[in-house]
Coordinates of C-alpha atoms in Angstrom, one line a residue:
X1 CA 164.5 68.5 48.4
X2 CA 166.0 65.5 50.0
X3 CA 164.8 62.0 50.8
X4 CA 163.3 61.6 54.3
X5 CA 165.0 59.0 56.7
X6 CA 162.8 56.3 58.4
X7 CA 162.9 58.1 61.8
X8 CA 161.8 61.3 60.1
X9 CA 158.9 59.5 58.4
X10 CA 157.8 58.3 61.7
X11 CA 158.0 61.8 63.1
X12 CA 156.2 63.6 60.4
X13 CA 153.0 61.3 60.7
X14 CA 152.4 63.3 64.0
X15 CA 152.9 66.7 62.5
X16 CA 150.0 69.0 62.5
X17 CA 149.1 70.6 59.3
X18 CA 150.1 74.3 58.9
X19 CA 148.7 77.1 57.1
X20 CA 150.1 77.2 53.5
X21 CA 150.6 81.1 53.2
X22 CA 152.5 82.9 56.0
X23 CA 151.8 80.2 58.7
X24 CA 151.4 81.8 62.2
X25 CA 150.2 85.1 60.7
X26 CA 146.6 86.1 60.5
X27 CA 144.9 85.0 57.5
X28 CA 141.6 85.3 55.5
X29 CA 139.7 83.4 53.0
X30 CA 137.9 84.0 49.7
X31 CA 136.1 80.7 49.6
X32 CA 135.3 77.6 51.9
X33 CA 134.9 73.9 51.3
X34 CA 131.4 72.9 50.1
X35 CA 130.8 76.3 48.6
X36 CA 128.2 76.1 45.7
X37 CA 129.9 76.9 42.4
X38 CA 128.2 76.8 39.1
X39 CA 129.4 73.4 38.0
X40 CA 130.8 71.7 41.3
X41 CA 131.2 71.9 44.9
X42 CA 134.4 73.8 45.9
X43 CA 136.7 71.2 47.4
X44 CA 138.9 73.3 49.5
X45 CA 139.6 76.8 51.0
X46 CA 140.5 79.8 49.0
X47 CA 143.4 81.4 50.8
X48 CA 143.5 85.2 50.1
X49 CA 146.9 86.8 49.1
X50 CA 145.6 90.5 49.4
X51 CA 144.9 90.4 45.6
X52 CA 148.6 90.0 44.9
X53 CA 150.7 87.5 43.0
X54 CA 154.0 86.6 44.5
X55 CA 153.6 85.3 48.0
X56 CA 155.6 82.1 49.1
X57 CA 153.5 78.9 49.4
X58 CA 154.8 76.4 51.8
X59 CA 154.3 72.7 52.3
X60 CA 151.6 72.3 55.0
X61 CA 153.1 68.9 56.1
X62 CA 156.2 66.9 55.3
X63 CA 155.9 64.4 52.4
X64 CA 156.7 64.1 48.7
X65 CA 155.2 65.7 45.5
X66 CA 153.0 63.2 43.8
X67 CA 151.6 65.1 41.1
X68 CA 152.4 68.4 39.4
X69 CA 150.3 69.8 36.5
X70 CA 150.1 73.1 34.3
X71 CA 146.9 74.2 32.5
X72 CA 145.4 77.3 31.1
X73 CA 142.2 76.4 32.9
X74 CA 141.1 74.5 36.2
X75 CA 143.8 74.7 38.9
X76 CA 146.2 76.2 36.5
X77 CA 149.7 75.5 38.0
X78 CA 149.1 73.0 40.9
X79 CA 151.2 70.6 43.2
X80 CA 150.0 67.6 45.1
X81 CA 151.9 66.5 48.1
X82 CA 151.4 63.0 49.5
X83 CA 151.9 62.6 53.3
X84 CA 152.8 59.8 55.5
X85 CA 149.4 59.9 57.0
X86 CA 147.8 58.8 53.8
X87 CA 146.4 62.3 53.0
X88 CA 147.3 64.5 50.2
X89 CA 147.5 68.4 50.1
X90 CA 146.8 70.4 47.0
X91 CA 148.0 73.8 46.2
X92 CA 146.3 75.5 43.0
X93 CA 146.5 78.7 40.9
X94 CA 150.3 78.9 41.6
X95 CA 152.3 81.5 39.6
X96 CA 155.3 79.2 39.3
X97 CA 157.1 76.4 41.0
X98 CA 160.4 76.6 42.7
X99 CA 163.9 74.9 42.6
X100 CA 164.4 71.3 41.1
X101 CA 160.7 70.9 40.6
X102 CA 160.5 73.9 38.4
X103 CA 163.4 72.5 36.1
X104 CA 161.9 69.2 36.2
X105 CA 158.5 70.5 34.7
X106 CA 160.3 72.8 32.3
X107 CA 162.4 70.0 30.9
X108 CA 159.4 67.8 30.5
X109 CA 157.5 70.5 28.7
X110 CA 160.3 70.8 26.1
X111 CA 160.7 67.1 25.8
X112 CA 157.1 66.6 25.0
X113 CA 156.7 70.0 23.2
X114 CA 153.6 70.9 25.2
X115 CA 152.5 73.6 27.8
X116 CA 149.7 71.6 29.2
X117 CA 151.4 68.7 31.2
X118 CA 150.3 66.4 34.0
X119 CA 153.4 64.6 35.7
X120 CA 153.5 62.0 38.6
X121 CA 157.0 62.1 39.9
X122 CA 158.6 59.1 41.9
X123 CA 157.9 59.2 45.6
X124 CA 161.6 59.7 46.3
X125 CA 162.1 62.4 43.5
X126 CA 160.9 65.4 45.4
X127 CA 160.7 65.1 49.0
X128 CA 159.6 68.1 51.0
X129 CA 159.6 69.0 54.7
X130 CA 157.0 71.1 56.4
X131 CA 157.2 74.8 55.8
X132 CA 159.5 74.4 52.8
X133 CA 158.8 76.9 50.0
X134 CA 157.4 74.8 47.1
X135 CA 155.9 77.6 44.7
X136 CA 154.8 81.3 44.5
X137 CA 151.2 82.3 44.7
X138 CA 149.4 83.4 41.5
X139 CA 146.3 83.7 39.5
X140 CA 146.6 80.8 36.9
X141 CA 144.0 78.6 35.5
X142 CA 140.4 79.5 36.1
X143 CA 140.8 81.6 39.1
X144 CA 138.8 84.8 39.6
X145 CA 141.7 86.6 41.1
X146 CA 145.2 86.0 42.9
X147 CA 144.8 83.5 45.7
X148 CA 145.8 79.8 46.6
X149 CA 143.4 77.1 46.4
X150 CA 144.3 74.6 49.2
X151 CA 142.7 71.1 49.7
X152 CA 143.3 68.2 52.2
X153 CA 142.2 64.9 50.7
X154 CA 142.0 61.5 52.2
X155 CA 143.6 58.2 50.9
X156 CA 140.6 58.1 48.3
X157 CA 141.3 61.6 47.2
X158 CA 138.0 62.7 48.7
X159 CA 138.4 66.4 49.9
X160 CA 138.1 67.0 53.6
X161 CA 137.3 70.4 55.3
X162 CA 140.7 72.0 55.8
X163 CA 139.1 74.4 58.5
X164 CA 138.6 71.2 60.7
X165 CA 142.4 70.8 61.0
X166 CA 142.6 73.9 63.4
X167 CA 144.4 76.6 61.5
X168 CA 144.6 79.2 64.2
X169 CA 145.4 82.0 61.4
X170 CA 141.5 81.8 60.6
X171 CA 139.3 83.4 63.0
X172 CA 135.6 83.4 62.1
X173 CA 133.0 84.6 64.5
X174 CA 130.1 85.5 61.8
X175 CA 127.2 83.2 61.4
X176 CA 125.7 82.3 58.0
X177 CA 123.2 84.9 56.5
X178 CA 119.9 84.2 54.8
X179 CA 118.7 86.2 51.8
X180 CA 115.7 84.4 50.5
X181 CA 113.4 81.4 51.2
X182 CA 111.7 79.6 48.4
X183 CA 108.6 77.4 48.4
X184 CA 107.9 74.9 45.8
X185 CA 104.9 72.9 45.1
X186 CA 106.0 69.5 44.3
X187 CA 103.1 68.0 42.5
X188 CA 100.1 69.2 40.4
X189 CA 97.8 69.3 43.3
X190 CA 100.1 71.3 45.5
X191 CA 99.8 75.2 46.0
X192 CA 101.8 78.1 47.5
X193 CA 99.7 81.2 48.0
X194 CA 96.9 79.6 45.9
X195 CA 99.4 79.2 43.0
X196 CA 101.3 76.3 41.3
X197 CA 105.0 77.1 40.9
X198 CA 108.0 78.5 42.8
X199 CA 107.5 81.4 45.2
X200 CA 110.5 83.4 46.6
X201 CA 110.3 85.7 49.6
X202 CA 112.9 87.8 51.3
X203 CA 113.9 86.9 54.9
X204 CA 114.0 90.0 57.3
X205 CA 116.9 89.9 59.8
X206 CA 116.8 90.6 63.6
X207 CA 120.3 89.8 65.1
X208 CA 121.1 86.3 64.0
X209 CA 117.5 85.4 63.2
X210 CA 115.8 85.7 59.9
X211 CA 112.1 85.5 59.5
X212 CA 109.2 86.0 57.3
X213 CA 106.5 87.8 59.0
X214 CA 103.2 86.5 57.6
X215 CA 102.4 82.8 57.4
X216 CA 102.9 81.1 54.1
X217 CA 99.6 79.8 52.7
X218 CA 100.0 76.4 51.3
X219 CA 98.7 72.8 50.5
X220 CA 99.8 69.6 49.5
X221 CA 103.5 68.3 49.0
X222 CA 105.9 71.2 49.5
X223 CA 109.6 71.7 49.1
X224 CA 111.7 74.6 50.9
X225 CA 114.8 76.1 49.6
X226 CA 117.1 78.7 51.1
X227 CA 119.5 81.3 49.5
X228 CA 122.2 81.5 52.2
X229 CA 125.8 82.4 52.4
X230 CA 128.6 82.2 55.0
X231 CA 130.5 85.5 55.2
X232 CA 133.9 85.2 56.7
X233 CA 133.8 88.7 58.3
X234 CA 130.6 90.9 59.0
X235 CA 129.7 92.8 55.8
X236 CA 132.8 91.3 54.1
X237 CA 132.7 90.9 50.2
X238 CA 134.0 87.3 50.5
X239 CA 131.7 84.5 51.5
X240 CA 131.3 80.6 51.1
X241 CA 128.8 77.9 51.4
X242 CA 126.8 76.8 54.4
X243 CA 128.0 73.3 55.3
X244 CA 125.5 72.5 57.9
X245 CA 121.8 73.0 57.7
X246 CA 118.8 71.5 59.8
X247 CA 115.2 72.0 59.4
X248 CA 112.7 71.4 62.1
X249 CA 108.8 71.3 61.9
X250 CA 107.0 72.0 65.1
X251 CA 110.3 71.1 66.8
X252 CA 110.7 67.8 65.1
X253 CA 113.8 67.3 62.9
X254 CA 113.0 66.5 59.3
X255 CA 116.0 67.4 57.2
X256 CA 119.7 67.6 58.0
X257 CA 122.5 68.3 55.6
X258 CA 126.2 68.0 56.6
X259 CA 129.0 68.7 54.1
X260 CA 132.1 67.3 55.7
X261 CA 133.7 65.4 52.7
X262 CA 133.6 65.8 49.0
X263 CA 134.5 63.6 46.0
X264 CA 135.9 66.0 43.6
X265 CA 134.9 63.6 40.7
X266 CA 131.3 63.8 41.7
X267 CA 131.0 67.3 40.3
X268 CA 127.5 67.4 38.7
X269 CA 125.7 66.0 41.7
X270 CA 125.6 69.6 42.8
X271 CA 122.7 70.1 40.5
X272 CA 120.4 67.8 42.8
X273 CA 121.5 69.7 45.9
X274 CA 120.8 73.2 44.5
X275 CA 117.9 74.4 42.3
X276 CA 119.3 74.1 38.7
X277 CA 116.5 76.1 37.1
X278 CA 117.0 79.1 39.5
X279 CA 120.8 78.9 38.7
X280 CA 120.2 78.9 35.0
X281 CA 117.7 81.6 34.8
X282 CA 118.5 83.9 37.8
X283 CA 122.2 83.0 38.7
X284 CA 120.9 82.2 42.4
X285 CA 122.3 79.2 44.2
X286 CA 119.4 77.9 46.5
X287 CA 120.0 75.0 48.8
X288 CA 117.2 72.5 48.6
X289 CA 116.1 71.6 52.3
X290 CA 114.8 68.3 50.9
X291 CA 116.3 65.3 49.0
X292 CA 115.2 65.5 45.5
X293 CA 114.7 62.8 42.9
X294 CA 118.2 61.6 41.6
X295 CA 120.1 63.1 44.6
X296 CA 122.5 60.4 45.9
X297 CA 124.9 62.5 47.6
X298 CA 126.4 61.4 50.9
X299 CA 125.4 64.5 53.0
X300 CA 122.1 63.3 54.5
X301 CA 123.0 60.2 56.4
X302 CA 121.6 61.8 59.7
X303 CA 118.5 63.2 58.0
X304 CA 115.4 61.4 59.4
X305 CA 113.2 62.1 56.4
X306 CA 113.6 63.5 52.9
X307 CA 112.6 66.8 54.1
X308 CA 109.5 67.1 51.7
X309 CA 106.5 68.5 53.7
X310 CA 102.9 67.5 53.5
X311 CA 100.7 70.4 54.3
X312 CA 97.1 69.6 55.3
X313 CA 94.6 70.1 58.0
X314 CA 93.9 73.2 59.7
X315 CA 96.9 73.6 62.1
X316 CA 99.8 76.1 61.4
X317 CA 103.2 74.6 61.0
X318 CA 106.1 76.2 62.6
X319 CA 109.2 75.8 60.7
X320 CA 112.8 76.6 62.0
X321 CA 116.0 76.3 59.8
X322 CA 119.3 76.1 61.6
X323 CA 122.4 77.2 59.8
X324 CA 125.9 76.7 61.1
X325 CA 129.4 77.0 59.9
X326 CA 132.5 74.9 60.9
X327 CA 133.4 77.2 63.7
X328 CA 129.9 76.5 65.3
X329 CA 128.5 80.1 64.5
X330 CA 124.9 79.7 63.9
X331 CA 121.8 81.6 62.6
X332 CA 118.2 80.5 62.3
X333 CA 115.4 81.1 59.7
X334 CA 111.7 81.1 61.1
X335 CA 108.5 81.1 59.5
X336 CA 105.1 79.6 59.6
X337 CA 103.1 77.6 57.1
X338 CA 99.2 77.9 57.1
X339 CA 97.2 75.2 55.4
X340 CA 94.9 76.7 52.9
X341 CA 92.4 74.7 50.7
X342 CA 92.9 74.7 46.9
X343 CA 90.8 77.3 45.1
X344 CA 90.1 78.0 41.4
X345 CA 89.3 81.6 42.3
X346 CA 92.6 83.4 42.9
X347 CA 92.0 87.1 42.9
X348 CA 95.6 88.1 43.6
X349 CA 96.8 86.9 40.2
X350 CA 98.4 89.8 38.1
X351 CA 96.7 90.6 34.7
X352 CA 98.3 88.7 31.7
X353 CA 98.1 90.6 28.4
X354 CA 100.5 88.6 26.2
X355 CA 100.5 85.5 24.0
X356 CA 99.8 82.3 25.9
X357 CA 102.9 80.3 26.9
X358 CA 103.8 77.0 28.6
X359 CA 106.5 75.8 30.9
X360 CA 107.3 72.4 32.4
X361 CA 108.0 71.9 36.0
X362 CA 108.6 68.5 37.4
X363 CA 105.8 66.5 35.8
X364 CA 103.4 69.4 35.3
X365 CA 102.8 71.5 32.1
X366 CA 101.7 75.0 33.2
X367 CA 99.9 77.1 30.6
X368 CA 99.6 80.8 31.2
X369 CA 96.8 82.8 29.2
X370 CA 94.6 85.7 29.4
X371 CA 90.9 85.0 29.8
X372 CA 89.1 83.6 26.7
X373 CA 85.3 84.0 26.8
X374 CA 84.4 81.8 23.8
X375 CA 84.2 78.2 24.5
X376 CA 83.7 78.9 28.2
X377 CA 87.4 79.8 28.9
X378 CA 88.6 76.2 28.3
X379 CA 91.7 74.9 26.8
X380 CA 91.7 72.4 23.9
X381 CA 94.4 69.7 24.2
X382 CA 95.3 67.6 21.0
X383 CA 97.2 64.5 21.9
X384 CA 97.9 62.0 19.0
X385 CA 94.3 61.5 17.7
X386 CA 92.4 62.5 20.6
X387 CA 90.9 65.9 21.5
X388 CA 90.1 67.0 25.1
X389 CA 88.7 70.0 26.6
X390 CA 90.1 71.4 30.0
X391 CA 88.7 73.7 32.5
X392 CA 91.1 76.3 34.1
X393 CA 93.0 74.9 37.1
X394 CA 92.7 78.5 38.6
X395 CA 92.1 81.9 37.4
X396 CA 91.5 85.6 38.1
X397 CA 89.8 88.2 36.1
X398 CA 92.9 88.9 34.2
X399 CA 94.9 85.6 34.0
X400 CA 94.1 82.0 33.5
X401 CA 96.3 78.8 34.4
X402 CA 96.0 75.4 33.1
X403 CA 97.9 72.6 34.7
X404 CA 98.5 69.3 32.9
X405 CA 99.8 66.1 34.3
X406 CA 102.3 65.1 31.7
X407 CA 102.4 61.6 33.2
X408 CA 98.9 61.2 32.1
X409 CA 98.7 63.3 29.0
X410 CA 101.5 64.8 26.9
X411 CA 99.7 67.0 24.3
X412 CA 101.0 67.6 20.9
X413 CA 99.3 71.1 20.8
X414 CA 97.1 73.3 23.0
X415 CA 94.6 75.8 21.8
X416 CA 94.0 78.5 24.5
X417 CA 92.8 82.2 24.3
X418 CA 92.5 81.8 20.5
X419 CA 96.1 80.8 20.0
X420 CA 97.8 77.6 19.4
X421 CA 100.8 76.3 21.4
X422 CA 102.8 73.6 19.7
X423 CA 104.6 71.6 22.4
X424 CA 107.1 69.6 20.2
X425 CA 107.0 66.8 22.9
X426 CA 108.4 63.6 21.5
X427 CA 108.7 61.1 24.3
X428 CA 109.1 60.4 27.9
X429 CA 112.5 59.4 29.0
X430 CA 113.0 57.7 32.3
X431 CA 115.8 58.7 34.6
X432 CA 119.0 56.5 35.2
X433 CA 118.5 54.0 32.4
X434 CA 119.9 54.0 29.0
X435 CA 117.4 55.3 26.3
X436 CA 117.7 55.7 22.6
X437 CA 115.3 58.0 20.7
X438 CA 114.9 57.6 16.9
X439 CA 113.2 59.7 14.2
X440 CA 113.7 60.7 10.8
X441 CA 115.0 64.1 11.9
X442 CA 117.0 63.3 15.0
X443 CA 118.4 60.4 17.0
X444 CA 119.3 60.9 20.5
X445 CA 121.1 58.4 22.9
X446 CA 121.0 58.8 26.5
X447 CA 123.6 56.8 28.4
X448 CA 122.8 55.2 32.0
X449 CA 122.5 57.9 34.5
X450 CA 122.6 60.7 32.2
X451 CA 119.2 62.0 33.6
X452 CA 118.5 62.8 37.3
X453 CA 114.7 62.9 36.7
X454 CA 112.1 62.0 34.2
X455 CA 112.4 64.1 30.9
X456 CA 109.5 65.0 28.8
X457 CA 111.6 65.4 25.6
X458 CA 110.8 68.1 23.2
X459 CA 112.6 68.8 19.9
X460 CA 112.0 71.2 17.2
X461 CA 113.9 72.2 14.0
X462 CA 114.0 75.2 11.6
X463 CA 115.0 75.5 7.9
X464 CA 118.2 77.5 8.9
X465 CA 119.3 74.5 10.9
X466 CA 118.7 76.1 14.3
X467 CA 117.1 73.6 16.6
X468 CA 116.0 72.9 20.1
X469 CA 116.7 69.7 22.1
X470 CA 115.1 69.6 25.5
X471 CA 115.2 72.8 27.9
X472 CA 118.5 74.3 29.1
X473 CA 117.1 74.5 32.7
X474 CA 117.1 70.5 33.1
X475 CA 120.6 69.3 34.0
X476 CA 122.4 66.3 32.5
X477 CA 124.9 64.2 34.5
X478 CA 126.9 63.2 31.2
X479 CA 127.1 63.8 27.6
X480 CA 124.3 62.5 25.4
X481 CA 124.7 61.7 21.6
X482 CA 122.8 63.6 19.0
X483 CA 122.6 62.8 15.4
X484 CA 120.3 65.0 13.1
X485 CA 119.5 65.5 9.5
X486 CA 120.2 69.1 8.6
X487 CA 117.8 71.0 6.2
X488 CA 120.7 72.1 4.0
X489 CA 123.7 70.4 2.5
X490 CA 127.0 71.3 3.9
X491 CA 130.4 70.7 2.6
X492 CA 132.7 68.5 4.4
X493 CA 134.5 71.2 5.8
X494 CA 135.6 71.9 9.5
X495 CA 134.4 75.4 9.3
X496 CA 130.8 74.3 9.5
X497 CA 130.1 73.0 13.0
X498 CA 127.4 72.5 15.7
X499 CA 127.2 75.2 18.5
X500 CA 125.2 75.5 21.7
X501 CA 123.5 78.7 21.8
X502 CA 122.6 80.7 24.9
X503 CA 121.5 84.3 24.0
X504 CA 124.2 85.7 22.0
X505 CA 126.8 83.2 23.3
X506 CA 127.9 80.3 21.1
X507 CA 129.8 77.3 22.4
X508 CA 131.7 75.0 19.9
X509 CA 130.5 71.4 20.0
X510 CA 131.9 70.3 16.4
X511 CA 130.2 67.4 14.7
X512 CA 131.0 64.5 12.4
X513 CA 129.3 63.9 9.1
X514 CA 128.0 60.5 8.0
X515 CA 125.3 59.6 5.4
X516 CA 124.0 63.1 5.3
X517 CA 123.7 63.5 9.0
X518 CA 125.7 65.5 11.6
X519 CA 126.6 63.8 14.9
X520 CA 127.8 65.6 18.0
X521 CA 127.7 65.3 21.8
X522 CA 126.4 67.7 24.4
X523 CA 126.3 67.8 28.2
X524 CA 123.6 70.4 28.0
X525 CA 120.1 70.5 26.6
X526 CA 118.7 73.6 25.0
X527 CA 119.2 75.5 21.7
X528 CA 121.8 74.5 19.0
X529 CA 122.7 75.9 15.5
X530 CA 125.0 75.0 12.6
X531 CA 127.3 77.9 12.1
X532 CA 130.2 78.5 9.8
X533 CA 133.5 80.0 11.2
X534 CA 135.6 81.3 8.3
X535 CA 137.6 83.9 10.3
X536 CA 141.1 83.2 11.5
X537 CA 142.1 83.8 15.1
X538 CA 143.6 87.3 16.0
X539 CA 147.1 87.6 17.2
X540 CA 148.2 90.8 18.9
X541 CA 151.9 91.4 20.0
X542 CA 152.4 92.9 23.4
X543 CA 156.1 92.5 23.9
X544 CA 158.9 91.2 21.7
X545 CA 162.4 91.3 22.9
X546 CA 165.4 89.1 23.5
X547 CA 164.0 88.0 27.0
X548 CA 160.4 87.3 26.1
X549 CA 157.6 87.3 23.6
X550 CA 154.0 87.9 24.8
X551 CA 150.8 88.0 22.7
X552 CA 147.1 88.1 23.0
X553 CA 145.3 85.4 21.1
X554 CA 141.5 85.4 20.4
X555 CA 138.9 83.7 18.4
X556 CA 135.4 85.1 18.1
X557 CA 133.5 81.9 17.4
X558 CA 134.9 78.3 17.5
X559 CA 137.7 79.1 19.9
X560 CA 141.4 78.5 20.2
X561 CA 142.4 75.0 19.4
X562 CA 146.2 75.0 19.3
X563 CA 149.0 77.5 19.2
X564 CA 152.7 76.8 18.4
X565 CA 155.8 78.9 18.7
X566 CA 159.3 78.4 17.0
X567 CA 162.5 80.3 17.3
X568 CA 164.9 79.4 14.2
X569 CA 162.9 76.3 13.7
X570 CA 163.0 75.2 17.3
X571 CA 160.1 74.6 19.5
X572 CA 159.5 77.4 22.0
X573 CA 157.4 76.9 25.2
X574 CA 154.5 79.3 25.4
X575 CA 152.5 79.6 28.6
X576 CA 148.8 80.2 28.3
X577 CA 146.3 81.9 30.6
X578 CA 143.0 81.2 28.9
X579 CA 140.9 83.8 31.0
X580 CA 143.2 86.8 29.8
X581 CA 143.9 85.2 26.4
X582 CA 147.5 85.8 26.9
X583 CA 150.5 83.7 26.0
X584 CA 154.2 84.2 26.7
X585 CA 157.6 82.4 26.2
X586 CA 159.8 80.7 28.6
X587 CA 163.2 79.5 27.3
X588 CA 164.7 76.2 28.3
X589 CA 168.1 78.0 28.7
X590 CA 167.9 81.2 30.8
X591 CA 171.2 82.3 29.6
X592 CA 170.4 81.9 25.9
X593 CA 168.6 85.1 24.4
X594 CA 165.8 85.0 22.0
X595 CA 167.4 85.8 18.7
X596 CA 166.7 85.0 15.1
X597 CA 163.5 84.1 13.1
X598 CA 160.3 83.7 15.3
X599 CA 157.1 82.2 14.2
X600 CA 153.7 81.8 16.0
X601 CA 151.0 79.7 14.4
X602 CA 147.5 79.9 16.0
X603 CA 144.7 77.5 14.9
X604 CA 140.9 77.6 15.9
X605 CA 138.6 74.8 16.2
X606 CA 137.2 75.3 12.7
X607 CA 140.7 74.9 11.2
X608 CA 141.3 78.6 10.5
X609 CA 145.0 79.5 10.9
X610 CA 146.8 82.8 11.8
X611 CA 150.4 83.1 11.7
X612 CA 152.8 85.9 13.0
X613 CA 156.5 86.0 12.0
X614 CA 159.2 88.3 12.9
X615 CA 163.0 88.6 13.4
X616 CA 164.2 89.2 16.9
X617 CA 167.5 91.0 16.9

């Protein structure tokens, strides 16, 4: 890696970007820019390496290495190259670096005694020319299999679509496909098929057209969502997101989405573009074909309206959704919406034979119960010191639905079908602004912009210090601070900590003790518990010899916090792959064998320690 001269710098400004793996040969993708991931928009393309590690990765354009990092998560081993045109390319999930760069990183790791490292070399330190091998492809970080993640970012480090830079290695003639279309009533007076609540329907394909045969019966304010994917080859297992979507009603454009540039720092904005509740409950990533509250993403500049539809009158609405990929391949989804007046008698409701329950959607509390004859099938709502009786919003012979506008009334409890539902509502928290809720049991601080939409906060506590703060299907943009008073007394011991609980999965959050309270932060609402972790991590040796040592390290509850290895009292670098729970050594001197007294110490987040010692001969 040598410094570029002034004439060379001028020339490379005009270089076209080349494909980062085997340029000039046919390539294929496992992911595209803008694809919906669970927590973020995918910022680049995933270049397939035939599910193999070990392919050469080359500089897409001449420049200098501006950043290099190693981490057990995220991009894993990653290189950033700054180019004379002001753009930066990123190469992620690499197995290892090459040449002087590899030696530089290794020396810095030993100097700082850490595997995790993030370095910013001087601009003249590692100059690279287009096509030069910079690394070997791998499967490091949070990758789901061997591949190379490749970004092209502008001077603001916003990700651009690499496929717009004309890589002839990628040929795509397959249009996006549609799986489902969802219809969402957006307020208490809206209905789909005479019901309040989300309705999902499969779309049927004929060529590149997807349709729903029967008209959708609806009234009021309506939102449309679509479950769509862009497959890179017909019937291929790999697919990406749909960057370009337009929706027309009776030929008039009402919604347009164009994902051409992504700010990688604006990760959680994805929760306003896709349906977060569907993601959390079903794992489905639906695109909203309307601009929802709290959505400030820059993808809708050409959208003439918010995309929210008002269904009224008697005339059918003809809806067409156009989906396109970056290559211009297009498909359409067609359906009709037929206005249907709101009715209280909905004979198609299925019988309900369970205890009543409620759920909150937008500003509406929907209570579902079996019919209850006494009291005229009414619900009794208790709010502070007032008591009101409510007629069913709609019903059938076997099911009764009550809809409560929480903006007008937030009941403490509801008696319906002979049962009492305790809501545990505490307060209404507006979005965007800072808000602090205080009570004897819990204090909660919501920083500015932590909420995308109004939150009807519920909180409940049990004697075993399991408790609920809000609903896990409501997204948070940033951490909230929670301080609660536990029912039990706990020793000032790291082994006792707060965990977020989802089913049988527990995520360590920690917690600080102060004046009998436990304080912690969370970026998720839902269920929490105080748990004790008294079990040390497990350490399983895989290979121990003069060339390398390799182990599996795991912890069943709080998770691995640190690991440290020494040989004859000297620090030894251990690489870490979190997804496989594997660590392995790399010596500073490749000619010096591993020999002598070896020790590995692994500590979990609760402070439990496990050590492993052996003599290597």
